[in-house]
Amino acid sequence: MSGRVLARLAPVVLVLAAALSACGGDGDTDPPATSQSPSADGDTDPSATSQSPSTDDDTVAVTVTREGDSFTPNGERVELGVDQTLVLTIDADEAGELHVHSTPEQDISYEAGASEHEITIDRPGVVEVESHDPDLIVLQLEVR
């Protein structure tokens, strides 16, 4: 190839490499969201830990816990089918709002205490569920 052709291809190759590295993962997958329930003596029982959101054919259930400015789960990815119902149980020590960046966007307002909310996503893709106060991603819904 001539030097001119290489000079023209170099920026294209760099842009493609940057785009692919931005879209790709690092190969390290985060473990699914877990929930823990205290045992009778108040300690957390590891055998009571759920390793994934509960699911059946019609719904996927995820518990979100807010303690101050900390959320659990914290950015974990949850698989959800198109038009499958996501049941979010929110246990919060203060009122707040979650934003679901779907089309159209959805807002979930919650009070202090436990509350349950249902949402559905009608298009495939990755949809972020985030808090703006504090500003962080709580869940990533991988809708297929």
PDB file of C-alpha atoms in Angstrom:
ATOM      1  CA  MET A   1       0.000   0.000   0.000  1.00  0.00           C
ATOM      2  CA  SER A   2       1.103   3.505  -0.648  1.00  0.00           C
ATOM      3  CA  GLY A   3       1.850   5.961   2.126  1.00  0.00           C
ATOM      4  CA  ARG A   4      -1.201   8.024   1.169  1.00  0.00           C
ATOM      5  CA  VAL A   5      -3.567   5.085   1.566  1.00  0.00           C
ATOM      6  CA  LEU A   6      -2.066   4.213   4.934  1.00  0.00           C
ATOM      7  CA  ALA A   7      -2.310   7.844   6.037  1.00  0.00           C
ATOM      8  CA  ARG A   8      -6.018   7.841   5.162  1.00  0.00           C
ATOM      9  CA  LEU A   9      -6.710   4.493   6.832  1.00  0.00           C
ATOM     10  CA  ALA A  10      -4.901   5.229  10.087  1.00  0.00           C
ATOM     11  CA  PRO A  11      -7.581   7.600  11.507  1.00  0.00           C
ATOM     12  CA  VAL A  12     -10.344   5.170  10.510  1.00  0.00           C
ATOM     13  CA  VAL A  13      -8.575   2.290  12.229  1.00  0.00           C
ATOM     14  CA  LEU A  14      -8.022   4.371  15.374  1.00  0.00           C
ATOM     15  CA  VAL A  15     -11.679   5.458  15.523  1.00  0.00           C
ATOM     16  CA  LEU A  16     -12.880   1.874  15.041  1.00  0.00           C
ATOM     17  CA  ALA A  17     -10.486   0.592  17.702  1.00  0.00           C
ATOM     18  CA  ALA A  18     -11.662   3.246  20.162  1.00  0.00           C
ATOM     19  CA  ALA A  19     -15.323   2.502  19.419  1.00  0.00           C
ATOM     20  CA  LEU A  20     -14.870  -1.233  19.854  1.00  0.00           C
ATOM     21  CA  SER A  21     -12.966  -0.864  23.100  1.00  0.00           C
ATOM     22  CA  ALA A  22     -15.641   1.482  24.475  1.00  0.00           C
ATOM     23  CA  CYS A  23     -18.426  -0.971  23.645  1.00  0.00           C
ATOM     24  CA  GLY A  24     -16.652  -4.118  24.750  1.00  0.00           C
ATOM     25  CA  GLY A  25     -16.398  -5.393  28.294  1.00  0.00           C
ATOM     26  CA  ASP A  26     -13.211  -6.280  30.056  1.00  0.00           C
ATOM     27  CA  GLY A  27     -14.248  -9.919  30.182  1.00  0.00           C
ATOM     28  CA  ASP A  28     -14.890  -9.608  33.905  1.00  0.00           C
ATOM     29  CA  THR A  29     -18.540 -10.099  34.708  1.00  0.00           C
ATOM     30  CA  ASP A  30     -19.992  -8.766  37.905  1.00  0.00           C
ATOM     31  CA  PRO A  31     -21.841 -11.250  40.042  1.00  0.00           C
ATOM     32  CA  PRO A  32     -25.604 -10.865  40.017  1.00  0.00           C
ATOM     33  CA  ALA A  33     -27.331  -8.825  42.673  1.00  0.00           C
ATOM     34  CA  THR A  34     -27.617 -10.555  46.005  1.00  0.00           C
ATOM     35  CA  SER A  35     -29.949 -10.129  48.890  1.00  0.00           C
ATOM     36  CA  GLN A  36     -29.222 -11.183  52.415  1.00  0.00           C
ATOM     37  CA  SER A  37     -31.592 -11.847  55.236  1.00  0.00           C
ATOM     38  CA  PRO A  38     -30.517 -11.772  58.857  1.00  0.00           C
ATOM     39  CA  SER A  39     -30.636 -14.951  60.861  1.00  0.00           C
ATOM     40  CA  ALA A  40     -32.361 -15.253  64.199  1.00  0.00           C
ATOM     41  CA  ASP A  41     -29.242 -14.038  66.056  1.00  0.00           C
ATOM     42  CA  GLY A  42     -28.960 -10.936  63.845  1.00  0.00           C
ATOM     43  CA  ASP A  43     -25.975 -12.175  61.834  1.00  0.00           C
ATOM     44  CA  THR A  44     -26.181 -12.501  58.086  1.00  0.00           C
ATOM     45  CA  ASP A  45     -26.576 -16.116  57.059  1.00  0.00           C
ATOM     46  CA  PRO A  46     -24.545 -16.822  53.877  1.00  0.00           C
ATOM     47  CA  SER A  47     -26.813 -19.767  53.041  1.00  0.00           C
ATOM     48  CA  ALA A  48     -29.758 -17.343  52.886  1.00  0.00           C
ATOM     49  CA  THR A  49     -28.075 -15.241  50.186  1.00  0.00           C
ATOM     50  CA  SER A  50     -29.819 -15.225  46.812  1.00  0.00           C
ATOM     51  CA  GLN A  51     -27.286 -15.356  43.970  1.00  0.00           C
ATOM     52  CA  SER A  52     -29.629 -13.909  41.337  1.00  0.00           C
ATOM     53  CA  PRO A  53     -32.839 -11.958  41.049  1.00  0.00           C
ATOM     54  CA  SER A  54     -35.871 -14.181  41.452  1.00  0.00           C
ATOM     55  CA  THR A  55     -37.649 -14.887  38.218  1.00  0.00           C
ATOM     56  CA  ASP A  56     -40.499 -16.792  36.694  1.00  0.00           C
ATOM     57  CA  ASP A  57     -41.877 -16.750  33.162  1.00  0.00           C
ATOM     58  CA  ASP A  58     -43.909 -13.580  33.706  1.00  0.00           C
ATOM     59  CA  THR A  59     -41.830 -11.470  36.090  1.00  0.00           C
ATOM     60  CA  VAL A  60     -38.341 -10.757  37.348  1.00  0.00           C
ATOM     61  CA  ALA A  61     -38.100  -9.528  40.941  1.00  0.00           C
ATOM     62  CA  VAL A  62     -35.248  -7.397  42.266  1.00  0.00           C
ATOM     63  CA  THR A  63     -34.875  -5.847  45.704  1.00  0.00           C
ATOM     64  CA  VAL A  64     -33.212  -2.437  45.847  1.00  0.00           C
ATOM     65  CA  THR A  65     -31.965  -1.253  49.236  1.00  0.00           C
ATOM     66  CA  ARG A  66     -31.078   2.352  49.976  1.00  0.00           C
ATOM     67  CA  GLU A  67     -29.141   3.216  53.127  1.00  0.00           C
ATOM     68  CA  GLY A  68     -28.147   6.878  53.066  1.00  0.00           C
ATOM     69  CA  ASP A  69     -26.288   7.468  49.807  1.00  0.00           C
ATOM     70  CA  SER A  70     -25.578   3.749  49.243  1.00  0.00           C
ATOM     71  CA  PHE A  71     -27.658   1.487  47.011  1.00  0.00           C
ATOM     72  CA  THR A  72     -27.654  -2.272  46.675  1.00  0.00           C
ATOM     73  CA  PRO A  73     -27.451  -3.479  43.950  1.00  0.00           C
ATOM     74  CA  ASN A  74     -24.940  -1.013  42.574  1.00  0.00           C
ATOM     75  CA  GLY A  75     -24.863  -1.118  38.767  1.00  0.00           C
ATOM     76  CA  GLU A  76     -25.440  -4.861  38.377  1.00  0.00           C
ATOM     77  CA  ARG A  77     -26.900  -6.140  35.111  1.00  0.00           C
ATOM     78  CA  VAL A  78     -30.244  -7.953  35.202  1.00  0.00           C
ATOM     79  CA  GLU A  79     -31.652  -9.878  32.236  1.00  0.00           C
ATOM     80  CA  LEU A  80     -35.242  -9.092  31.303  1.00  0.00           C
ATOM     81  CA  GLY A  81     -37.368 -10.161  28.349  1.00  0.00           C
ATOM     82  CA  VAL A  82     -39.149  -7.643  26.132  1.00  0.00           C
ATOM     83  CA  ASP A  83     -42.540  -6.899  27.765  1.00  0.00           C
ATOM     84  CA  GLN A  84     -41.592  -8.971  30.832  1.00  0.00           C
ATOM     85  CA  THR A  85     -42.556  -7.321  34.112  1.00  0.00           C
ATOM     86  CA  LEU A  86     -39.810  -6.190  36.472  1.00  0.00           C
ATOM     87  CA  VAL A  87     -40.989  -6.026  40.076  1.00  0.00           C
ATOM     88  CA  LEU A  88     -38.767  -3.678  42.074  1.00  0.00           C
ATOM     89  CA  THR A  89     -39.074  -3.946  45.830  1.00  0.00           C
ATOM     90  CA  ILE A  90     -37.457  -0.834  47.274  1.00  0.00           C
ATOM     91  CA  ASP A  91     -36.423  -0.762  50.913  1.00  0.00           C
ATOM     92  CA  ALA A  92     -35.230   2.768  51.671  1.00  0.00           C
ATOM     93  CA  ASP A  93     -34.315   4.729  54.770  1.00  0.00           C
ATOM     94  CA  GLU A  94     -35.441   7.940  53.022  1.00  0.00           C
ATOM     95  CA  ALA A  95     -37.727   8.936  50.158  1.00  0.00           C
ATOM     96  CA  GLY A  96     -36.313   9.303  46.667  1.00  0.00           C
ATOM     97  CA  GLU A  97     -36.762   8.664  42.982  1.00  0.00           C
ATOM     98  CA  LEU A  98     -35.286   6.280  40.442  1.00  0.00           C
ATOM     99  CA  HIS A  99     -35.156   7.085  36.738  1.00  0.00           C
ATOM    100  CA  VAL A 100     -35.591   4.336  34.144  1.00  0.00           C
ATOM    101  CA  HIS A 101     -33.903   5.437  30.919  1.00  0.00           C
ATOM    102  CA  SER A 102     -36.232   3.555  28.605  1.00  0.00           C
ATOM    103  CA  THR A 103     -38.296   4.924  25.724  1.00  0.00           C
ATOM    104  CA  PRO A 104     -40.338   6.600  27.040  1.00  0.00           C
ATOM    105  CA  GLU A 105     -38.455   7.317  30.259  1.00  0.00           C
ATOM    106  CA  GLN A 106     -40.089   6.223  33.500  1.00  0.00           C
ATOM    107  CA  ASP A 107     -39.788   7.660  37.005  1.00  0.00           C
ATOM    108  CA  ILE A 108     -40.248   5.614  40.160  1.00  0.00           C
ATOM    109  CA  SER A 109     -40.917   7.693  43.269  1.00  0.00           C
ATOM    110  CA  TYR A 110     -40.626   5.901  46.592  1.00  0.00           C
ATOM    111  CA  GLU A 111     -41.127   6.779  50.232  1.00  0.00           C
ATOM    112  CA  ALA A 112     -39.050   5.710  53.216  1.00  0.00           C
ATOM    113  CA  GLY A 113     -39.794   2.108  54.097  1.00  0.00           C
ATOM    114  CA  ALA A 114     -40.696  -0.768  51.790  1.00  0.00           C
ATOM    115  CA  SER A 115     -42.555  -0.297  48.521  1.00  0.00           C
ATOM    116  CA  GLU A 116     -43.128  -2.323  45.372  1.00  0.00           C
ATOM    117  CA  HIS A 117     -43.121  -1.022  41.791  1.00  0.00           C
ATOM    118  CA  GLU A 118     -43.697  -2.726  38.434  1.00  0.00           C
ATOM    119  CA  ILE A 119     -42.229  -1.671  35.105  1.00  0.00           C
ATOM    120  CA  THR A 120     -42.037  -3.198  31.645  1.00  0.00           C
ATOM    121  CA  ILE A 121     -39.701  -2.390  28.773  1.00  0.00           C
ATOM    122  CA  ASP A 122     -41.038  -2.916  25.251  1.00  0.00           C
ATOM    123  CA  ARG A 123     -37.766  -2.610  23.292  1.00  0.00           C
ATOM    124  CA  PRO A 124     -34.578  -4.653  23.421  1.00  0.00           C
ATOM    125  CA  GLY A 125     -31.367  -3.041  24.631  1.00  0.00           C
ATOM    126  CA  VAL A 126     -29.625  -2.030  27.835  1.00  0.00           C
ATOM    127  CA  VAL A 127     -31.703   0.291  30.033  1.00  0.00           C
ATOM    128  CA  GLU A 128     -30.152   2.044  33.006  1.00  0.00           C
ATOM    129  CA  VAL A 129     -32.060   2.526  36.250  1.00  0.00           C
ATOM    130  CA  GLU A 130     -30.400   5.329  38.162  1.00  0.00           C
ATOM    131  CA  SER A 131     -30.674   7.707  41.045  1.00  0.00           C
ATOM    132  CA  HIS A 132     -29.880  11.380  40.571  1.00  0.00           C
ATOM    133  CA  ASP A 133     -29.521  12.035  44.307  1.00  0.00           C
ATOM    134  CA  PRO A 134     -26.963  10.569  44.748  1.00  0.00           C
ATOM    135  CA  ASP A 135     -25.980  10.305  41.091  1.00  0.00           C
ATOM    136  CA  LEU A 136     -25.346   6.608  40.407  1.00  0.00           C
ATOM    137  CA  ILE A 137     -26.526   3.664  38.340  1.00  0.00           C
ATOM    138  CA  VAL A 138     -28.486   1.171  40.432  1.00  0.00           C
ATOM    139  CA  LEU A 139     -29.296  -1.427  37.750  1.00  0.00           C
ATOM    140  CA  GLN A 140     -28.666  -2.121  34.084  1.00  0.00           C
ATOM    141  CA  LEU A 141     -31.560  -3.974  32.520  1.00  0.00           C
ATOM    142  CA  GLU A 142     -30.452  -6.129  29.612  1.00  0.00           C
ATOM    143  CA  VAL A 143     -33.715  -6.437  27.677  1.00  0.00           C
ATOM    144  CA  ARG A 144     -33.850  -9.197  25.057  1.00  0.00           C
TER     145      ARG A 144
END
